């Protein structure tokens, strides 16, 4: 036991901070391709990213920063520590998550990792973390070599992420060391456009993203059906949420589906009637209310 504790003290695990934007506005550049599956795709991609990070032996904890109730619930269930978004932009969200991580484990190095890495492999992240541990402040450029997917600092050093747009140049100008490593394609493959997604699919998507992509690309016959379900979560700010079908399938609904119905609020556990077009929810009402013809 003592040996394990000493080994842990000598090789502290990384705290990985993952920022997740509000789902209804996330992945705007994939809106045409993803259609009604856009929010489900964003949460699936973040889920695969977080699950792969948690499976990496060099990672001690994953802190997700999000103001989105659905993402918070889904990523918390995977084992991430979720903190609220200060709503002051991406870098402020990252600094907030990093401060939380430092309070939890002041002796551990801290990194930011983008949430849109659906092909992320734990072993490739371990390669990046090993290299990052050799230097005070470092970053990994994205596959396009314009942005950044990873930024990390050793324990006790200031955490100064400069994400957003052309962040590779800003991280370089700020003095962070650029990591140039073979065999880390999955850590660099962020997905913003359909071409990025095709590239990530070539590397191998994680199970959650792969399931949503299968629905996006093979929607099958659009079927209009009415079914009962149970509310899992509802965010009054975005008027979106998710329900469980009685077979346990979780489906997300957006503000358009909620606004189509007569309700003002939903609570977790409430029974509802929903109208489905394929697997897209188009209408939500209480189970005691009728659905429109
Ligand atoms: N918590 C938090 N995360 C953010 C914020 N802005 C962006 N992100 C996250 O930062 C990463 C990069 O975000 P973007 O590429 O700007 O946004 P996106 O939703 O992935 O895609 P677009 O809508 O196409 O720009 C993703 O992991 C986002 O979820 C923010 O204000 N707060
Ligand atoms: C936020 C960034 O990336 P993107 O907008 O491409 O996801 C970035 O690379 O800093």
Short mmCIF file of C-alpha atoms and ligand atoms in Angstrom, two decimals:
data_model
loop_
_atom_site.label_atom_id
_atom_site.label_comp_id
_atom_site.label_asym_id
_atom_site.label_seq_id
_atom_site.Cartn_x
_atom_site.Cartn_y
_atom_site.Cartn_z
CA UNK A 1 0.00 0.00 0.00
CA UNK A 2 2.79 2.39 1.00
CA UNK A 3 4.58 1.62 -2.26
CA UNK A 4 1.48 2.42 -4.24
CA UNK A 5 1.12 5.72 -2.38
CA UNK A 6 4.79 6.57 -2.91
CA UNK A 7 4.54 5.70 -6.61
CA UNK A 8 1.50 7.95 -6.87
CA UNK A 9 3.33 10.81 -5.18
CA UNK A 10 6.33 10.43 -7.51
CA UNK A 11 4.16 10.11 -10.62
CA UNK A 12 1.17 12.32 -10.01
CA UNK A 13 -1.73 11.75 -12.36
CA UNK A 14 -2.98 14.52 -14.60
CA UNK A 15 -6.11 16.52 -14.02
CA UNK A 16 -7.77 16.89 -17.43
CA UNK A 17 -10.20 19.78 -17.90
CA UNK A 18 -12.73 19.26 -20.71
CA UNK A 19 -14.93 22.22 -21.79
CA UNK A 20 -18.39 21.41 -23.15
CA UNK A 21 -20.49 24.11 -24.77
CA UNK A 22 -24.27 24.27 -24.34
CA UNK A 23 -25.54 21.50 -26.59
CA UNK A 24 -28.17 23.47 -28.48
CA UNK A 25 -25.52 25.81 -29.87
CA UNK A 26 -22.70 23.26 -30.15
CA UNK A 27 -21.36 21.86 -33.40
CA UNK A 28 -22.94 24.54 -35.60
CA UNK A 29 -20.66 23.59 -38.50
CA UNK A 30 -22.19 20.09 -38.48
CA UNK A 31 -25.80 21.31 -38.42
CA UNK A 32 -26.62 20.34 -42.01
CA UNK A 33 -25.13 16.86 -41.71
CA UNK A 34 -26.36 16.05 -38.21
CA UNK A 35 -29.83 17.60 -38.53
CA UNK A 36 -31.97 16.57 -35.56
CA UNK A 37 -29.09 14.48 -34.18
CA UNK A 38 -26.84 17.49 -33.56
CA UNK A 39 -27.20 17.71 -29.77
CA UNK A 40 -27.04 13.92 -29.40
CA UNK A 41 -23.90 13.92 -31.54
CA UNK A 42 -22.22 16.64 -29.44
CA UNK A 43 -22.91 14.77 -26.19
CA UNK A 44 -21.80 11.44 -27.73
CA UNK A 45 -18.51 12.94 -28.93
CA UNK A 46 -17.86 14.53 -25.53
CA UNK A 47 -18.76 11.17 -23.93
CA UNK A 48 -16.24 9.28 -26.04
CA UNK A 49 -13.59 11.93 -25.30
CA UNK A 50 -14.21 11.81 -21.54
CA UNK A 51 -14.41 7.99 -21.41
CA UNK A 52 -11.10 7.63 -23.30
CA UNK A 53 -9.42 10.20 -21.03
CA UNK A 54 -10.65 8.41 -17.90
CA UNK A 55 -9.33 5.11 -19.32
CA UNK A 56 -5.81 6.57 -19.66
CA UNK A 57 -3.62 5.39 -16.74
CA UNK A 58 -1.81 8.76 -16.57
CA UNK A 59 -5.10 10.57 -15.90
CA UNK A 60 -6.15 10.97 -12.26
CA UNK A 61 -9.40 12.85 -12.91
CA UNK A 62 -11.46 14.55 -15.59
CA UNK A 63 -13.13 17.86 -14.76
CA UNK A 64 -15.90 18.80 -17.21
CA UNK A 65 -16.89 22.46 -17.37
CA UNK A 66 -20.38 22.91 -18.73
CA UNK A 67 -23.54 24.92 -18.21
CA UNK A 68 -25.59 22.26 -20.00
CA UNK A 69 -27.73 20.05 -17.75
CA UNK A 70 -27.87 17.14 -20.20
CA UNK A 71 -24.13 17.11 -20.86
CA UNK A 72 -23.47 17.45 -17.11
CA UNK A 73 -25.64 14.45 -16.33
CA UNK A 74 -24.26 12.25 -19.13
CA UNK A 75 -20.60 13.06 -18.46
CA UNK A 76 -20.98 12.91 -14.68
CA UNK A 77 -22.38 9.39 -15.10
CA UNK A 78 -19.16 8.40 -16.90
CA UNK A 79 -17.12 9.45 -13.87
CA UNK A 80 -16.19 13.06 -14.66
CA UNK A 81 -16.27 15.71 -11.97
CA UNK A 82 -18.61 18.37 -13.39
CA UNK A 83 -18.41 22.09 -12.59
CA UNK A 84 -20.62 24.90 -13.86
CA UNK A 85 -19.58 27.21 -16.69
CA UNK A 86 -18.87 30.80 -15.61
CA UNK A 87 -20.32 31.84 -19.03
CA UNK A 88 -17.39 34.08 -19.89
CA UNK A 89 -16.01 32.19 -22.89
CA UNK A 90 -13.92 29.11 -23.51
CA UNK A 91 -10.66 30.15 -21.78
CA UNK A 92 -12.49 31.41 -18.69
CA UNK A 93 -14.30 28.06 -18.55
CA UNK A 94 -10.96 26.25 -18.73
CA UNK A 95 -9.38 28.41 -16.01
CA UNK A 96 -12.39 27.78 -13.79
CA UNK A 97 -12.07 24.00 -14.29
CA UNK A 98 -8.32 24.14 -13.68
CA UNK A 99 -8.80 26.07 -10.42
CA UNK A 100 -11.21 23.36 -9.28
CA UNK A 101 -8.68 20.66 -10.20
CA UNK A 102 -5.90 22.44 -8.28
CA UNK A 103 -8.13 22.67 -5.20
CA UNK A 104 -8.73 18.92 -5.46
CA UNK A 105 -5.11 17.96 -6.13
CA UNK A 106 -2.58 20.79 -5.84
CA UNK A 107 0.35 18.48 -6.60
CA UNK A 108 -0.98 17.24 -9.94
CA UNK A 109 -0.27 18.68 -13.39
CA UNK A 110 -3.28 20.19 -15.19
CA UNK A 111 -4.29 20.08 -18.84
CA UNK A 112 -7.11 21.28 -21.05
CA UNK A 113 -8.42 18.83 -23.64
CA UNK A 114 -11.00 19.72 -26.29
CA UNK A 115 -14.26 17.77 -25.98
CA UNK A 116 -14.54 17.01 -29.69
CA UNK A 117 -12.09 14.12 -30.08
CA UNK A 118 -14.39 11.18 -30.90
CA UNK A 119 -11.54 8.87 -31.99
CA UNK A 120 -9.40 9.52 -28.87
CA UNK A 121 -7.26 6.53 -27.82
CA UNK A 122 -6.13 6.32 -24.17
CA UNK A 123 -2.64 5.12 -25.17
CA UNK A 124 -2.16 8.09 -27.52
CA UNK A 125 -3.23 10.50 -24.79
CA UNK A 126 -0.70 8.78 -22.50
CA UNK A 127 2.04 9.53 -25.07
CA UNK A 128 1.04 13.21 -25.09
CA UNK A 129 0.93 13.39 -21.28
CA UNK A 130 4.35 11.77 -20.96
CA UNK A 131 5.83 14.40 -23.31
CA UNK A 132 3.93 17.23 -21.60
CA UNK A 133 5.34 16.10 -18.25
CA UNK A 134 8.86 16.79 -19.58
CA UNK A 135 8.21 20.49 -20.04
CA UNK A 136 6.68 23.32 -18.01
CA UNK A 137 3.98 24.47 -20.42
CA UNK A 138 3.11 22.70 -23.66
CA UNK A 139 0.40 22.22 -26.27
CA UNK A 140 -0.56 19.91 -29.11
CA UNK A 141 -1.78 21.47 -32.38
CA UNK A 142 -4.95 20.12 -33.97
CA UNK A 143 -4.80 18.01 -37.14
CA UNK A 144 -5.12 21.14 -39.30
CA UNK A 145 -2.15 22.73 -37.44
CA UNK A 146 -4.23 25.88 -36.91
CA UNK A 147 -5.92 25.26 -33.59
CA UNK A 148 -5.05 23.35 -30.43
CA UNK A 149 -6.48 20.19 -28.91
CA UNK A 150 -4.34 19.93 -25.74
CA UNK A 151 -2.63 22.44 -23.47
CA UNK A 152 -0.91 21.42 -20.23
CA UNK A 153 1.22 22.75 -17.39
CA UNK A 154 3.25 21.09 -14.68
CA UNK A 155 1.93 21.26 -11.11
CA UNK A 156 2.13 24.69 -9.50
CA UNK A 157 2.65 26.67 -12.72
CA UNK A 158 0.24 29.30 -14.05
CA UNK A 159 -2.45 27.84 -16.33
CA UNK A 160 -2.87 30.22 -19.28
CA UNK A 161 -4.86 28.59 -22.09
CA UNK A 162 -5.31 30.61 -25.29
CA UNK A 163 -7.87 28.49 -27.15
CA UNK A 164 -10.21 29.70 -29.88
CA UNK A 165 -9.72 29.88 -33.64
CA UNK A 166 -6.05 30.11 -34.62
CA UNK A 167 -4.80 29.15 -31.19
CA UNK A 168 -1.67 27.29 -32.28
CA UNK A 169 0.04 30.60 -33.09
CA UNK A 170 -1.16 32.15 -29.79
CA UNK A 171 0.11 29.23 -27.72
CA UNK A 172 3.49 29.45 -29.50
CA UNK A 173 3.66 33.23 -29.03
CA UNK A 174 2.80 32.81 -25.36
CA UNK A 175 5.88 30.63 -24.87
CA UNK A 176 4.29 27.17 -24.60
CA UNK A 177 6.28 24.36 -26.16
CA UNK A 178 4.69 22.74 -29.21
CA UNK A 179 4.65 18.95 -28.85
CA UNK A 180 5.76 17.25 -32.06
CA UNK A 181 5.02 13.56 -31.63
CA UNK A 182 4.45 10.57 -33.88
CA UNK A 183 1.47 8.30 -33.28
CA UNK A 184 -0.94 10.73 -31.63
CA UNK A 185 -3.39 11.33 -34.52
CA UNK A 186 -6.45 10.57 -32.37
CA UNK A 187 -5.54 13.34 -29.90
CA UNK A 188 -5.21 15.85 -32.74
CA UNK A 189 -8.38 14.90 -34.65
CA UNK A 190 -10.97 17.38 -33.46
CA UNK A 191 -14.24 17.30 -35.36
CA UNK A 192 -15.87 20.53 -36.49
CA UNK A 193 -16.88 19.78 -40.11
CA UNK A 194 -18.19 16.80 -42.10
CA UNK A 195 -14.69 16.30 -43.57
CA UNK A 196 -13.22 16.14 -40.03
CA UNK A 197 -15.85 13.56 -39.11
CA UNK A 198 -14.98 11.39 -42.13
CA UNK A 199 -11.33 11.60 -41.10
CA UNK A 200 -12.15 10.65 -37.48
CA UNK A 201 -14.25 7.73 -38.76
CA UNK A 202 -11.12 6.54 -40.60
CA UNK A 203 -9.21 6.54 -37.29
CA UNK A 204 -12.08 4.70 -35.56
CA UNK A 205 -14.88 6.48 -33.69
CA UNK A 206 -15.68 5.72 -30.07
CA UNK A 207 -18.86 3.71 -29.41
CA UNK A 208 -21.15 6.64 -28.54
CA UNK A 209 -20.24 8.74 -31.57
CA UNK A 210 -20.37 5.70 -33.80
CA UNK A 211 -23.95 4.89 -32.69
CA UNK A 212 -25.16 8.44 -33.40
CA UNK A 213 -23.36 8.57 -36.75
CA UNK A 214 -25.06 5.32 -37.75
CA UNK A 215 -28.43 6.95 -37.06
CA UNK A 216 -27.37 10.13 -38.93
CA UNK A 217 -26.23 8.28 -42.03
CA UNK A 218 -28.87 5.50 -42.06
CA UNK A 219 -32.01 7.15 -40.77
CA UNK A 220 -34.09 4.41 -42.46
CA UNK A 221 -37.75 4.96 -43.11
CA UNK A 222 -39.11 8.01 -41.37
CA UNK A 223 -41.91 6.65 -39.21
CA UNK A 224 -44.40 8.81 -37.39
CA UNK A 225 -45.38 7.19 -34.10
CA UNK A 226 -46.71 8.24 -30.71
CA UNK A 227 -45.22 6.67 -27.60
CA UNK A 228 -45.02 7.12 -23.87
CA UNK A 229 -41.77 7.99 -22.15
CA UNK A 230 -40.35 9.26 -18.85
CA UNK A 231 -38.58 12.61 -18.56
CA UNK A 232 -34.94 12.17 -17.71
CA UNK A 233 -33.87 15.81 -17.69
CA UNK A 234 -35.13 19.22 -18.71
CA UNK A 235 -33.29 22.51 -18.90
CA UNK A 236 -35.73 25.45 -18.66
CA UNK A 237 -33.12 27.83 -20.08
CA UNK A 238 -32.77 25.98 -23.37
CA UNK A 239 -36.22 24.29 -23.18
CA UNK A 240 -34.53 21.05 -24.23
CA UNK A 241 -33.97 17.78 -22.43
CA UNK A 242 -34.14 14.04 -22.72
CA UNK A 243 -36.57 11.22 -22.10
CA UNK A 244 -36.31 7.48 -21.58
CA UNK A 245 -38.45 5.30 -23.80
CA UNK A 246 -39.86 2.30 -21.98
CA UNK A 247 -37.15 0.08 -23.53
CA UNK A 248 -34.49 2.22 -21.83
CA UNK A 249 -33.43 4.16 -24.96
CA UNK A 250 -32.61 7.77 -24.17
CA UNK A 251 -33.71 10.37 -26.73
CA UNK A 252 -32.98 14.09 -26.67
CA UNK A 253 -35.56 16.69 -27.54
CA UNK A 254 -34.91 20.26 -28.60
CA UNK A 255 -36.73 23.54 -28.00
CA UNK A 256 -38.71 23.16 -31.24
CA UNK A 257 -40.22 19.88 -30.01
CA UNK A 258 -40.96 21.32 -26.56
CA UNK A 259 -42.44 24.52 -27.98
CA UNK A 260 -44.69 22.48 -30.31
CA UNK A 261 -46.46 21.14 -27.19
CA UNK A 262 -48.57 22.94 -24.58
CA UNK A 263 -46.22 22.70 -21.57
CA UNK A 264 -44.25 25.34 -19.71
CA UNK A 265 -42.06 23.06 -17.59
CA UNK A 266 -41.11 19.42 -17.16
CA UNK A 267 -39.74 17.57 -14.16
CA UNK A 268 -37.50 14.48 -14.10
CA UNK A 269 -39.60 11.35 -13.68
CA UNK A 270 -42.75 12.79 -15.26
CA UNK A 271 -44.59 10.53 -17.71
CA UNK A 272 -45.05 12.10 -21.12
CA UNK A 273 -46.55 11.38 -24.53
CA UNK A 274 -44.14 12.09 -27.35
CA UNK A 275 -44.49 12.11 -31.12
CA UNK A 276 -41.57 10.59 -33.01
CA UNK A 277 -40.56 11.15 -36.62
CA UNK A 278 -38.00 8.36 -37.09
CA UNK A 279 -36.03 8.78 -33.86
CA UNK A 280 -36.55 12.53 -33.66
CA UNK A 281 -38.95 13.83 -31.04
CA UNK A 282 -41.28 16.41 -32.61
CA UNK A 283 -43.81 16.99 -29.79
CA UNK A 284 -43.89 16.53 -26.01
CA UNK A 285 -46.91 16.63 -23.73
CA UNK A 286 -48.06 15.05 -20.46
CA UNK A 287 -49.17 11.42 -20.68
CA UNK A 288 -52.69 12.46 -19.68
CA UNK A 289 -52.91 14.93 -22.57
CA UNK A 290 -53.66 13.90 -26.17
CA UNK A 291 -51.16 14.21 -28.98
CA UNK A 292 -52.19 16.30 -32.01
CA UNK A 293 -53.53 14.39 -35.06
N1 LIG B 1 -17.63 25.19 -21.17
C1 LIG B 1 -17.47 25.81 -22.35
N2 LIG B 1 -16.99 25.13 -23.41
C2 LIG B 1 -16.85 25.77 -24.60
C3 LIG B 1 -17.19 27.14 -24.76
N3 LIG B 1 -16.94 27.48 -26.05
C4 LIG B 1 -16.47 26.39 -26.66
N4 LIG B 1 -16.42 25.33 -25.80
C5 LIG B 1 -15.89 23.97 -26.06
O1 LIG B 1 -14.61 24.17 -26.66
C6 LIG B 1 -14.38 23.23 -27.69
C7 LIG B 1 -14.18 23.94 -29.02
O2 LIG B 1 -15.35 24.65 -29.29
P1 LIG B 1 -15.74 25.24 -30.69
O3 LIG B 1 -15.05 24.55 -31.80
O4 LIG B 1 -15.61 26.71 -30.60
O5 LIG B 1 -17.30 24.90 -30.74
P2 LIG B 1 -18.05 23.62 -31.24
O6 LIG B 1 -19.34 23.55 -30.53
O7 LIG B 1 -17.16 22.41 -31.10
O8 LIG B 1 -18.29 23.86 -32.78
P3 LIG B 1 -18.86 25.12 -33.63
O9 LIG B 1 -20.25 25.43 -33.15
O10 LIG B 1 -18.88 24.57 -35.03
O11 LIG B 1 -17.88 26.23 -33.44
C8 LIG B 1 -15.52 22.25 -27.63
O12 LIG B 1 -15.10 21.25 -26.73
C9 LIG B 1 -16.65 23.09 -27.04
O13 LIG B 1 -17.60 22.29 -26.38
C10 LIG B 1 -17.68 27.85 -23.59
O14 LIG B 1 -17.98 29.03 -23.63
N5 LIG B 1 -17.80 27.13 -22.44
C1 LIG B 2 -11.24 26.34 -30.05
C2 LIG B 2 -10.39 25.82 -30.92
O1 LIG B 2 -10.74 25.00 -31.94
P1 LIG B 2 -12.00 24.80 -32.86
O2 LIG B 2 -12.78 26.09 -32.86
O3 LIG B 2 -11.41 24.45 -34.18
O4 LIG B 2 -12.70 23.64 -32.24
C3 LIG B 2 -8.91 25.93 -30.87
O5 LIG B 2 -8.31 25.19 -31.65
O6 LIG B 2 -8.38 26.69 -30.10
#
